[in-house]
Short mmCIF file of C-alpha atoms in Angstrom, two decimals:
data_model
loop_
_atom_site.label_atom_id
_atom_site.label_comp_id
_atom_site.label_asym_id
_atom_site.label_seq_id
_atom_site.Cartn_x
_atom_site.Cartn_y
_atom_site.Cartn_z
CA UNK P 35 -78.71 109.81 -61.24
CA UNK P 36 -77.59 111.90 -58.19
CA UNK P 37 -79.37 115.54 -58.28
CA UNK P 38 -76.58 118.26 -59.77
CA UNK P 39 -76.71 122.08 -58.91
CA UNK P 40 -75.09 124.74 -58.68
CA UNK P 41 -73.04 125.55 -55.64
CA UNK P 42 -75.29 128.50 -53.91
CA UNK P 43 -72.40 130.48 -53.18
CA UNK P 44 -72.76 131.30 -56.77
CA UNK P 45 -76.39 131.27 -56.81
CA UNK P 46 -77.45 134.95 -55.90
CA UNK P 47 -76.91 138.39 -56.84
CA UNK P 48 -73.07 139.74 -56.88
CA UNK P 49 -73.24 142.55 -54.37
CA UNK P 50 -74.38 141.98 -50.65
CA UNK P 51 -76.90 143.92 -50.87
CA UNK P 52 -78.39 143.22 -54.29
CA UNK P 53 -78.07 139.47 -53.31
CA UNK P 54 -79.83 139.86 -49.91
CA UNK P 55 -82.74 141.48 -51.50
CA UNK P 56 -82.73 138.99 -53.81
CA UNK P 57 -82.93 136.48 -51.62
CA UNK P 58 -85.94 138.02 -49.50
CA UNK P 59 -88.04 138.40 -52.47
CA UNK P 60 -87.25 134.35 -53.72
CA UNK P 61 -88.02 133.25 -50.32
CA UNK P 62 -90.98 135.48 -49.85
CA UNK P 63 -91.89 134.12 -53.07
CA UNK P 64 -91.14 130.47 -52.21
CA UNK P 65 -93.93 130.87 -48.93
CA UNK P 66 -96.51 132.15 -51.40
CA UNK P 67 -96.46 129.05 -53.58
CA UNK P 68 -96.60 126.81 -51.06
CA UNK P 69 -92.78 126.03 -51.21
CA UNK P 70 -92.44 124.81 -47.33
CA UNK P 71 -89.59 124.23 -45.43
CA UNK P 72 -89.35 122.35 -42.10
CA UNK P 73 -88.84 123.55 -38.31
CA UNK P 74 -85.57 125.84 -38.19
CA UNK P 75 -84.46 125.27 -42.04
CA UNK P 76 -82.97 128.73 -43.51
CA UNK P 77 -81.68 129.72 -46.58
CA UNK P 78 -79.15 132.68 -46.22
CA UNK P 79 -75.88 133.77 -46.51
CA UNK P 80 -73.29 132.45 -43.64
CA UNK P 81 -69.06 132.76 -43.86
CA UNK P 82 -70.22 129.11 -42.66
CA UNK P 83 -71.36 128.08 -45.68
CA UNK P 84 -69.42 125.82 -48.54
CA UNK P 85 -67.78 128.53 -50.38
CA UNK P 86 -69.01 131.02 -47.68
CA UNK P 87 -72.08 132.57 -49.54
CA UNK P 88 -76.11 131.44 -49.59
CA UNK P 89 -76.80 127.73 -48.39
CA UNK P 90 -79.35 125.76 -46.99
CA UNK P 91 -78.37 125.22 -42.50
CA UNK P 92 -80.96 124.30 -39.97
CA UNK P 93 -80.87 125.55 -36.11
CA UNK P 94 -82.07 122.33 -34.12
CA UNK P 95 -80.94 119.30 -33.68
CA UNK P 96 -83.53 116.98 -36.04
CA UNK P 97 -83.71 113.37 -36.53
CA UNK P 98 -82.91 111.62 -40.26
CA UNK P 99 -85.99 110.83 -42.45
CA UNK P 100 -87.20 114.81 -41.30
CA UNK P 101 -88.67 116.66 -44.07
CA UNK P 102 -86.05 119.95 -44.87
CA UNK P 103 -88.01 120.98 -47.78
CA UNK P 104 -91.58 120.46 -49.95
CA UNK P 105 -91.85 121.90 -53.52
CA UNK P 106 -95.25 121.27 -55.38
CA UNK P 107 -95.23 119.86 -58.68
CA UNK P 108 -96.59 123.13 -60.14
CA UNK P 109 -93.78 125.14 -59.06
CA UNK P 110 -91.07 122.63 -60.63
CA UNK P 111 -89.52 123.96 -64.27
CA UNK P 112 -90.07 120.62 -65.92
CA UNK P 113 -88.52 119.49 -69.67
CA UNK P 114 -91.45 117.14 -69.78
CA UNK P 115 -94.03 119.28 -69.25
CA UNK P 116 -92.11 121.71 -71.50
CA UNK P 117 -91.75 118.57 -74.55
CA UNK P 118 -95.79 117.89 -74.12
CA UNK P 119 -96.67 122.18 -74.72
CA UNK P 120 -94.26 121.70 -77.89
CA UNK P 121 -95.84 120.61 -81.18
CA UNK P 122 -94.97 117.41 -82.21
CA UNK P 123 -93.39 119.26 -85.08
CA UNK P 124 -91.41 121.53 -83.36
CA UNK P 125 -90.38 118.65 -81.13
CA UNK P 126 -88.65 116.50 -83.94
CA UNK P 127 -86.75 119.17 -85.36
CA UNK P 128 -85.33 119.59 -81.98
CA UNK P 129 -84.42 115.96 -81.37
CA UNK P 130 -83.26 115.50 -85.25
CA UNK P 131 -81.02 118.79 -84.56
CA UNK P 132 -79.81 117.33 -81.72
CA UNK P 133 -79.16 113.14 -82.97
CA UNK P 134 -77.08 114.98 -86.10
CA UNK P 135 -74.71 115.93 -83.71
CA UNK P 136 -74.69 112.63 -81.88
CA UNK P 137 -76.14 114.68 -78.43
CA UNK P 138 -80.05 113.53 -78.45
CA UNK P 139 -79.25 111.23 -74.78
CA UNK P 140 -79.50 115.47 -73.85
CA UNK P 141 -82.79 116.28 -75.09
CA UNK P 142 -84.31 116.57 -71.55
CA UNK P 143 -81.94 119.16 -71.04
CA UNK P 144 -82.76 121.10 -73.93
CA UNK P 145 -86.22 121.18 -73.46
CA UNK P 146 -85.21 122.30 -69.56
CA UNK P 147 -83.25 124.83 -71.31
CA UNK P 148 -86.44 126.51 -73.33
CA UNK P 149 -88.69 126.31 -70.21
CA UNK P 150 -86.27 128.52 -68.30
CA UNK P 151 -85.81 130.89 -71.71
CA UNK P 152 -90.10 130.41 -71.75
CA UNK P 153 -89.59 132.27 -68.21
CA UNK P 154 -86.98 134.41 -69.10
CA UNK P 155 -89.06 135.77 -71.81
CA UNK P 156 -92.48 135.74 -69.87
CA UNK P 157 -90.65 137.99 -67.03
CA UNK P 158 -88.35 140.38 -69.68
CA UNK P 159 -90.67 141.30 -71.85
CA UNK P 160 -94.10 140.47 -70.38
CA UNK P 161 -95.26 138.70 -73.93
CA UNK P 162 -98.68 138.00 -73.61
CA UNK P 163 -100.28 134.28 -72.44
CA UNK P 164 -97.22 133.87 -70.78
CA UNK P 165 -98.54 135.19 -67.48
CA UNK P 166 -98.58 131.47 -65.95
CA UNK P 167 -94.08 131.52 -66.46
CA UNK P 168 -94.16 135.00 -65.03
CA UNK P 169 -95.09 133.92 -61.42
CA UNK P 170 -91.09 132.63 -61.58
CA UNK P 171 -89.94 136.21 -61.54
CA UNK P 172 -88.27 136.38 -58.23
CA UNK P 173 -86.45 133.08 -58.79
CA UNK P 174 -85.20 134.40 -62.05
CA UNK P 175 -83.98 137.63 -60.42
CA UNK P 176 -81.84 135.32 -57.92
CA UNK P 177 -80.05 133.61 -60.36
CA UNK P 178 -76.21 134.18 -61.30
CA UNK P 179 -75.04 135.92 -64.28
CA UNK P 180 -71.77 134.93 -64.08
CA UNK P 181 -70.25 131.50 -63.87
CA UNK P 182 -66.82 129.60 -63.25
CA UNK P 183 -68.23 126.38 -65.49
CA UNK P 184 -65.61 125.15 -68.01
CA UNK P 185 -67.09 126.88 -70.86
CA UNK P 186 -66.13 130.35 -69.71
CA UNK P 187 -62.18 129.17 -68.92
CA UNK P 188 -60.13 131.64 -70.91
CA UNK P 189 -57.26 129.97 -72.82
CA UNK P 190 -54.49 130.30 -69.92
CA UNK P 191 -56.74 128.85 -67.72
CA UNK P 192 -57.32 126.02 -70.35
CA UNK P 193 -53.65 125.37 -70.41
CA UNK P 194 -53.44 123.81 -67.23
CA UNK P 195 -56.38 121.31 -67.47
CA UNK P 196 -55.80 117.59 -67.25
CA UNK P 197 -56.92 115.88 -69.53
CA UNK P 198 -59.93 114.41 -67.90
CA UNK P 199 -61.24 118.13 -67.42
CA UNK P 200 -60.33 118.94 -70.84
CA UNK P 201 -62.37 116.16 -72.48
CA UNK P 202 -65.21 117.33 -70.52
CA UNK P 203 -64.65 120.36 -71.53
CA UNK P 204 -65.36 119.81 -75.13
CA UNK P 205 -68.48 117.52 -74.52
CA UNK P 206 -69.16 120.82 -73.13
CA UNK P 207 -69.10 122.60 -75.98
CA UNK P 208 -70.47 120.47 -78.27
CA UNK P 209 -73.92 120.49 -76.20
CA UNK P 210 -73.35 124.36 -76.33
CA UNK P 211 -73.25 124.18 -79.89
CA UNK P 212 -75.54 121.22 -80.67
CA UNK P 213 -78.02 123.63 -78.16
CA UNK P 214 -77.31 126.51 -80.29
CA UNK P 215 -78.04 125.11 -83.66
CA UNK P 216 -81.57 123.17 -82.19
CA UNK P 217 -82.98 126.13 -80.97
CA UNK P 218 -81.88 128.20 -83.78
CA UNK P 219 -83.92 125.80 -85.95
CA UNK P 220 -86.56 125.84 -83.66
CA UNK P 221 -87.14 129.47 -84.15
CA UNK P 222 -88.38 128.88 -87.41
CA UNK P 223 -91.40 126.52 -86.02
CA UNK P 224 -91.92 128.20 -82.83
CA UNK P 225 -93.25 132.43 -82.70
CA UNK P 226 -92.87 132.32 -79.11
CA UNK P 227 -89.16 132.58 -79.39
CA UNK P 228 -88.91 134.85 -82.11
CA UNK P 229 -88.56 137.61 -79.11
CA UNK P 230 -85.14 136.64 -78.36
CA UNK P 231 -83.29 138.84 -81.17
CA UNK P 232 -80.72 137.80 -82.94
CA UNK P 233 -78.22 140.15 -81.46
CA UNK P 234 -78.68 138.64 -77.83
CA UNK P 235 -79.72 135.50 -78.66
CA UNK P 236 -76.32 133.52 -78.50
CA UNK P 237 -75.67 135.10 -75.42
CA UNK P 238 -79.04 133.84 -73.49
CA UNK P 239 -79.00 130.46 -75.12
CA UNK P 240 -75.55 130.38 -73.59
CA UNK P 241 -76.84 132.05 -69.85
CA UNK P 242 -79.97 129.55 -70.16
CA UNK P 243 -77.30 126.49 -71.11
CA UNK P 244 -75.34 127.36 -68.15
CA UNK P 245 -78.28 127.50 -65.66
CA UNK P 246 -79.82 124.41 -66.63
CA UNK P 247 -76.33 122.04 -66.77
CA UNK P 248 -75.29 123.90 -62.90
CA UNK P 249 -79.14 123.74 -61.43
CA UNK P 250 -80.89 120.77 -63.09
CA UNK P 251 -81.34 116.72 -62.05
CA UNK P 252 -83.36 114.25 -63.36
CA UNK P 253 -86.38 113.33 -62.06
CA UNK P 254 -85.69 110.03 -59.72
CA UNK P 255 -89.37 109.29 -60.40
CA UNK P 256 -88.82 109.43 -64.31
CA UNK P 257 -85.19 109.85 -65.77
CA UNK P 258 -86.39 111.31 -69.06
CA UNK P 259 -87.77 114.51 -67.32
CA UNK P 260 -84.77 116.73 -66.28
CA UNK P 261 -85.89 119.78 -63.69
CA UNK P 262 -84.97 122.66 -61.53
CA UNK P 263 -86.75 122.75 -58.36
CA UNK P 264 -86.54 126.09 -57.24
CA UNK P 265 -85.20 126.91 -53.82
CA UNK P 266 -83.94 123.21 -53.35
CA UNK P 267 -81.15 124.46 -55.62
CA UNK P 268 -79.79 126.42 -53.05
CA UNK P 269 -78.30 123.68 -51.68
CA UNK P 270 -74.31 123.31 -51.65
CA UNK P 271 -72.65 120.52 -52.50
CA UNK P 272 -71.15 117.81 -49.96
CA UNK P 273 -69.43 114.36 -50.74
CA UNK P 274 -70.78 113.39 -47.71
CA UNK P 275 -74.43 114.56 -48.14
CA UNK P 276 -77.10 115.08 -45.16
CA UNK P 277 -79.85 115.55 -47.55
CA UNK P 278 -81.57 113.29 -50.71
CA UNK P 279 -84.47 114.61 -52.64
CA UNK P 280 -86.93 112.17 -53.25
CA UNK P 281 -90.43 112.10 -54.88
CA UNK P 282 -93.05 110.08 -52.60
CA UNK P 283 -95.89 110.45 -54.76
CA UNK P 284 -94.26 109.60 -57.93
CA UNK P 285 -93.01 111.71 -60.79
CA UNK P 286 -96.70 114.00 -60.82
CA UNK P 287 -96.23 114.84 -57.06
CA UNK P 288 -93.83 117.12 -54.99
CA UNK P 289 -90.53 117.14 -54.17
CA UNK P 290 -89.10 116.23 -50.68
CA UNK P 291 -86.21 116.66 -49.71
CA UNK P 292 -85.05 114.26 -46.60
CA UNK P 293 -82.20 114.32 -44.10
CA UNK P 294 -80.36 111.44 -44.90
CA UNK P 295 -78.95 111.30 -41.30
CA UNK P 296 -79.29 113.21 -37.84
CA UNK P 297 -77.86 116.15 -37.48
CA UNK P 298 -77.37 119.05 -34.95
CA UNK P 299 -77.87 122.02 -34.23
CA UNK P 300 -76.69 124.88 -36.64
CA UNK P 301 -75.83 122.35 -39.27
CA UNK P 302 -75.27 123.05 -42.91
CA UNK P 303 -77.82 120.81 -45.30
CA UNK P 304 -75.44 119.52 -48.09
CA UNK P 305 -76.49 118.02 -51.41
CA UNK P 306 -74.33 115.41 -53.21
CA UNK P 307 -74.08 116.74 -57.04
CA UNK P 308 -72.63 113.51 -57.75
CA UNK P 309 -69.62 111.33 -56.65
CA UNK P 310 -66.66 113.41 -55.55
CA UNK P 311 -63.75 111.02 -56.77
CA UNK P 312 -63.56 112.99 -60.41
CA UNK P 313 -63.23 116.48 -59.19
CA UNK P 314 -62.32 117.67 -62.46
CA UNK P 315 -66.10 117.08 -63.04
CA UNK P 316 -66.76 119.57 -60.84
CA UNK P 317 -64.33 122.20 -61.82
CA UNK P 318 -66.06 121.76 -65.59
CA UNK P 319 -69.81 121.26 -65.33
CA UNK P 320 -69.82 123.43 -61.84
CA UNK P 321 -67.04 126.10 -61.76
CA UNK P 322 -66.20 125.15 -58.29
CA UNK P 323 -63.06 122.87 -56.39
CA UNK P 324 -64.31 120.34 -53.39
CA UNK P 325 -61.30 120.00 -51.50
CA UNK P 326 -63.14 117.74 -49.08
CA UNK P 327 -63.04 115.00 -51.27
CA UNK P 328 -60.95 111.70 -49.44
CA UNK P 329 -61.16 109.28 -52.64
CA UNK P 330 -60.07 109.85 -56.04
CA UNK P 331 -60.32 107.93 -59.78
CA UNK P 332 -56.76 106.43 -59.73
CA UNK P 333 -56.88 106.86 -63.48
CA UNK P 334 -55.74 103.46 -64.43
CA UNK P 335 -57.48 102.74 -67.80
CA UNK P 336 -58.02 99.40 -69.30
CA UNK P 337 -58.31 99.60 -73.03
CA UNK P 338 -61.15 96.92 -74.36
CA UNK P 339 -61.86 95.34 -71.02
CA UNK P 340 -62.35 91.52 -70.69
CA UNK P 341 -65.28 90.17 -69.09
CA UNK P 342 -63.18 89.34 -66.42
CA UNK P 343 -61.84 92.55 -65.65
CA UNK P 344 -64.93 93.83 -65.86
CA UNK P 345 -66.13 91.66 -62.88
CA UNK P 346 -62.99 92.86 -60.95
CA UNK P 347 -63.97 95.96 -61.13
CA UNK P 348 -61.69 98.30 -63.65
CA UNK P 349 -64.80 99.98 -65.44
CA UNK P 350 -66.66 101.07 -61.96
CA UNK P 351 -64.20 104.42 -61.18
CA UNK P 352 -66.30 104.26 -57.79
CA UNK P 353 -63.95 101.37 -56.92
CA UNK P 354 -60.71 102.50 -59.18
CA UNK P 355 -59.55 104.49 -56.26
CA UNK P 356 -56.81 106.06 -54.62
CA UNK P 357 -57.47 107.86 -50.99
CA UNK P 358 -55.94 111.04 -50.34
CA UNK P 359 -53.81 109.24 -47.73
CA UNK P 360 -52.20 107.00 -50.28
CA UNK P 361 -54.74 104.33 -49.87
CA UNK P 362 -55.24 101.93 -53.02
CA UNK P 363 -58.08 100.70 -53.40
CA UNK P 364 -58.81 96.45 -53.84
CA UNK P 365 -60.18 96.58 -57.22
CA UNK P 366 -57.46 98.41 -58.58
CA UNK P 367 -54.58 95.93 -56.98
CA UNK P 368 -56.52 92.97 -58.88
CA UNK P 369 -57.33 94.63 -62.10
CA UNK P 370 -54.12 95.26 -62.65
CA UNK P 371 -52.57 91.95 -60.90
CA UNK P 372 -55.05 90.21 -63.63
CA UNK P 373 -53.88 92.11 -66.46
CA UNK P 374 -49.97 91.32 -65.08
CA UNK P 375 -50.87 87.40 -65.45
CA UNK P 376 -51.50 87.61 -69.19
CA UNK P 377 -48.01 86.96 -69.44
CA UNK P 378 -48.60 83.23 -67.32
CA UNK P 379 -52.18 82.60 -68.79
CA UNK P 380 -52.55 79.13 -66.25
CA UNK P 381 -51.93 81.25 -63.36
CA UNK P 382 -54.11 84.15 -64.39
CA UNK P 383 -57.30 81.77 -65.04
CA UNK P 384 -56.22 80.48 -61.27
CA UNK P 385 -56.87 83.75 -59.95
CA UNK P 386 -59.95 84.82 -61.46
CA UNK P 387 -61.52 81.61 -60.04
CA UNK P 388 -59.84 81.88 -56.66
CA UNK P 389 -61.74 85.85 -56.99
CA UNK P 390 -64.91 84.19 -58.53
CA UNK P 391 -64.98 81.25 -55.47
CA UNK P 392 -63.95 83.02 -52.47
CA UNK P 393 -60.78 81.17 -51.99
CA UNK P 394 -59.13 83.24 -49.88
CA UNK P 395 -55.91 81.42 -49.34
CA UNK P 396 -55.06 80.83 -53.14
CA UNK P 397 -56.41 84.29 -54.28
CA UNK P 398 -53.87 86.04 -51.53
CA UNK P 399 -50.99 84.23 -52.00
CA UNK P 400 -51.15 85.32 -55.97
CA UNK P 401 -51.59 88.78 -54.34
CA UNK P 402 -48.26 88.05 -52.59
CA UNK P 403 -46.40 86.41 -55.11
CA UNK P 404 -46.45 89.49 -57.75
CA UNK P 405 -46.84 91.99 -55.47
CA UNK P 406 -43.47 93.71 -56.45
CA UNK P 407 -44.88 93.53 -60.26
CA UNK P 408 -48.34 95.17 -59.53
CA UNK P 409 -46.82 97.83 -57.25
CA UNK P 410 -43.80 98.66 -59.87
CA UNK P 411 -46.69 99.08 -62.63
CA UNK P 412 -48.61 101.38 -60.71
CA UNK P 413 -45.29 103.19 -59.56
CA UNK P 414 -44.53 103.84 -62.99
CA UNK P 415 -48.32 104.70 -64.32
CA UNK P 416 -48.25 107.29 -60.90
CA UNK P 417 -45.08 108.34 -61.94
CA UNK P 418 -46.54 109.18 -65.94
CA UNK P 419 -49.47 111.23 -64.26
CA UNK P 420 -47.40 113.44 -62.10
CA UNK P 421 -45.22 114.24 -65.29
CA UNK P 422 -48.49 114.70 -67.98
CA UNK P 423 -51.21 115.88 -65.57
CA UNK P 424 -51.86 118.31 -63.09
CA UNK P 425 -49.77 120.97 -64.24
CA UNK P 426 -48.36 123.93 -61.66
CA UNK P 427 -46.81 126.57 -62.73
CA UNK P 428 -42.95 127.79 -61.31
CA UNK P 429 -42.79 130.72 -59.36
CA UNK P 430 -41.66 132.58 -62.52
CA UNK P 431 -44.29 131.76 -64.61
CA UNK P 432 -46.53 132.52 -62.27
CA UNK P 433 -45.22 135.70 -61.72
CA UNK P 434 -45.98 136.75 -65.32
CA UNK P 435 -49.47 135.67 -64.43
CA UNK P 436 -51.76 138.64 -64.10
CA UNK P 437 -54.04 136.22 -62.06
CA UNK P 438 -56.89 139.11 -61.77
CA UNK P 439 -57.39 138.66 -65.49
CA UNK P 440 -57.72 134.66 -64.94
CA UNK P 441 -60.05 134.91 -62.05
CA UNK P 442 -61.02 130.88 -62.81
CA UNK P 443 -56.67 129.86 -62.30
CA UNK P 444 -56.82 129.83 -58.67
CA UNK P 445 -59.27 127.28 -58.55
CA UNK P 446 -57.66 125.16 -61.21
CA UNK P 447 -54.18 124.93 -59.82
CA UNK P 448 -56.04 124.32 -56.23
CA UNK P 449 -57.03 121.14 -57.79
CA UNK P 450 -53.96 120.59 -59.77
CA UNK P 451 -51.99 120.55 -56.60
CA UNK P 452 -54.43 118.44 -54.50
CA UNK P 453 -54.29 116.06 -57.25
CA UNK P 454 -50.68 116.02 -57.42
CA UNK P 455 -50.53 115.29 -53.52
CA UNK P 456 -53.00 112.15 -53.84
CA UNK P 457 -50.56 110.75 -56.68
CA UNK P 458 -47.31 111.75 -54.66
CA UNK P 459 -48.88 110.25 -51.83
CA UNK P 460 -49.86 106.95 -53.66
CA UNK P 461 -46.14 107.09 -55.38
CA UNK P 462 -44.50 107.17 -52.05
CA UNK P 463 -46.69 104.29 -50.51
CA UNK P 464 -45.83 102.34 -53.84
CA UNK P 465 -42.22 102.98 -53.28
CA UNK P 466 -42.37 101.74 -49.98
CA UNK P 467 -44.09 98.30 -51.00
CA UNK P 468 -41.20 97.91 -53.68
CA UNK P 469 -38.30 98.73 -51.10
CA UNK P 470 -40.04 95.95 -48.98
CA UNK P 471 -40.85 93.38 -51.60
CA UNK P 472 -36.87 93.61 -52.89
CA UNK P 473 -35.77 93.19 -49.83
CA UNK P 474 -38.03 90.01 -49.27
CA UNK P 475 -36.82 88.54 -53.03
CA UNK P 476 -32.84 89.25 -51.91
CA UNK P 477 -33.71 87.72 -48.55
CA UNK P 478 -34.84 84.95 -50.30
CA UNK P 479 -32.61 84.76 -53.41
CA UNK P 480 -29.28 84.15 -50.62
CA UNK P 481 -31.21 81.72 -48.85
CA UNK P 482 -31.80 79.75 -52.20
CA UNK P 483 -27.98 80.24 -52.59
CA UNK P 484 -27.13 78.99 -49.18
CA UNK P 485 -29.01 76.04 -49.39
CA UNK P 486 -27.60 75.35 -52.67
CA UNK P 487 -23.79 75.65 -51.52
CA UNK P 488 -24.83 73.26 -48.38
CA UNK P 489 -26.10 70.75 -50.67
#
């Protein structure tokens, strides 16, 4: 899949100074271990930046295909490597743990999880034979203790998730918990872990879980291996990305990371963490709001798709979309015109083969014909959203809001209300096409009649 990180903003110490001390100790760290980064490529903090902290810029114009960054393989936190240092012992009562609670498709990210606890450890407490983790010390210093993911929403901030977010919410807990239970049976195999007490051991299981699910991808050489590739996750996300990390020598070999295009001078590098039309994906697994994004999921759900429906596109959300301008998107206007024709079965097997042939003419003039149907049913489904989703508070309840104590609200009801605009948008457009397609059946209706009364 698409790398995932954490938005750097996040990344480094809280105070200015503590973070930009931080940061000069990671990056003098990074040049000792061979971590290289290409002609006038910084990491620092800028008000320029995403979210105005730490990010990744460059200060000359450079062509696409230019190297930005090369990480060797040693200094990569890698579950694999992590799995193959396990006994195979300890490793099943992690993955039996882990397929009890139906979460085992996660195992990479578990064993990511005890690498960076393996470093935590190795750099707290200085255990000995862990001097190899302990050369990660500066890049453990730099990262956050403190995080806006969905598993630290307090309950008013919960209130006013939709329900997308809130589902993904509690697959967000359950890996918490399904994490929590693995490694507290593999404490009983394993004596390296034993360090971690009891008394702080939910709490760094949960810091680990956190910095792992914000700062990890899988390996594009080898999807089973999930890593964190140390300074190239101080990259911020972008939908429209100007970097792609890539792995030239296979899955044993460095990292690179590419510009994807050409850029110019004093230019912030942006990472794609994934596609940007479910933002409440990123308010869960990242704790942050991309109000950049120009395509949303329109939402429209097909319950136990045909094949045919399929082909049309209603399971790809990448092409069930709505643009911020009101746009709809083609897949969505023929999904649900072929779901309309159930009700005149001849004419709905007429347009799946006018889609499947390319017959333009036919396949348009269906469009046409039950336009006003389509548009009404995605009125009203618009309409449903607005009234179950995306809640906003009134100016009196949020004036009994202490919003200080929800620090994570602000963020939420940003994307509540940029949600709500897409959907009013879409409604509006919608409206528009039915005032039209009325007028067109009326039009036609009294021409019918006239003809009639000549006859």
């Amino acid at each position: 899949g698409k790398p995932a990180a954490s938005t750097a903003s996040s990344a480094i110490a809280t105070s200015n100074s503590a973070r930009d001390d931080a940061l000069k100790s990671l990056l003098e760290w990074s040049a000792k271990n061979s971590i290289s980064r290409g002609k006038g490529v910084t990491v620092s903090p800028s008000s320029k930046n995403v979210g105005g902290g730490v990010g990744v810029r460059i200060n000359r114009k450079t062509k696409a295909g230019s190297e930005v960054m090369r990480i060797p393989y040693n200094m990569i936190l890698s579950s694999r490597e992590l799995q193959l240092d396990l006994s195979e012992e300890a490793s099943d009562v992690v993955l039996n743990s882990l397929k009890e609670d139906g979460l085992d498709t996660y195992a990479s990210e578990f064993f990511l999880m005890l690498r960076v606890l393996e470093v935590y450890v190795a750099h707290k407490t200085g255990i000995e034979g862990a001097d190899e983790y302990d050369d990660f010390g500066p890049w453990l210093e730099s990262l956050p203790t403190t995080f806006d993911m969905g598993i630290y929403f307090d309950s008013t901030e919960r209130s006013y998730l939709p329900q997308l977010a809130a589902k993904l919410l509690d697959l967000q807990e359950r890996q918490l918990a399904a994490f929590r239970k693995a490694f507290s049976a593999l404490v009983d195999q394993e004596e390296r872990y034993q360090v971690l007490t009891s008394s702080d051991k939910d709490d760094i299981v949960k810091w680990a879980f956190s910095i792992v699910f914000s700062r990890s991808w899988r390996s594009p050489s080898n999807p089973d291996d999930a890593r964190i590739v140390p300074i190239a996750d101080c990259f911020n996300h972008g939908d429209s990305a100007n970097v792609i990390v890539e792995e030239p020598e296979g899955a044993y070999g460095p990292t690179e990371v590419l510009l994807k295009s050409d850029v110019d001078k004093d230019t912030e590098l942006l990472l794609s963490y994934g596609p940007g039309y479910d933002p409440s994906r990123f308010l869960v697994i990242f704790g942050f709001f991309d109000e950049t994004v120009e395509e949303v999921f329109c939402g429209v759900a097909i319950n136990g798709p045909s094949d045919e429906q399929i082909e049309l596109g209603c399971t790809d959300r990448s092409k069930m979309i709505y643009r911020s301008d009101g746009a709809i998107a083609n897949s969505v206007w023929d999904t649900v015109l072929y779901t309309t024709l159930s009700q005149v079965p001849e004419e709905q097997q007429l347009f799946f083969e006018a889609y499947k042939s390319g017959d333009a003419e036919q396949f348009q003039a269906l469009h046409r014909k039950y336009r006003l149907e389509v548009a009404a049913a995605l009125r009203n489904h618009a309409e449903q959203v607005l009234a179950t989703e995306y809640r906003v508070p009134s100016d009196k309840e949020l004036a009994s809001i202490n919003i200080k104590e929800h620090r994570r609200l602000n963020m939420i009801l940003r994307h509540n209300r940029f949600m709500r605009r897409v959907f009013e948008t879409v409604k509006e457009r919608l409206e528009h096409i039915i005032s039209m397609e009325v007028d067109k059946r009326r039009k036609l209706m009294q021409e019918e009649e006239d003809t009639s009364s000549d006859s």
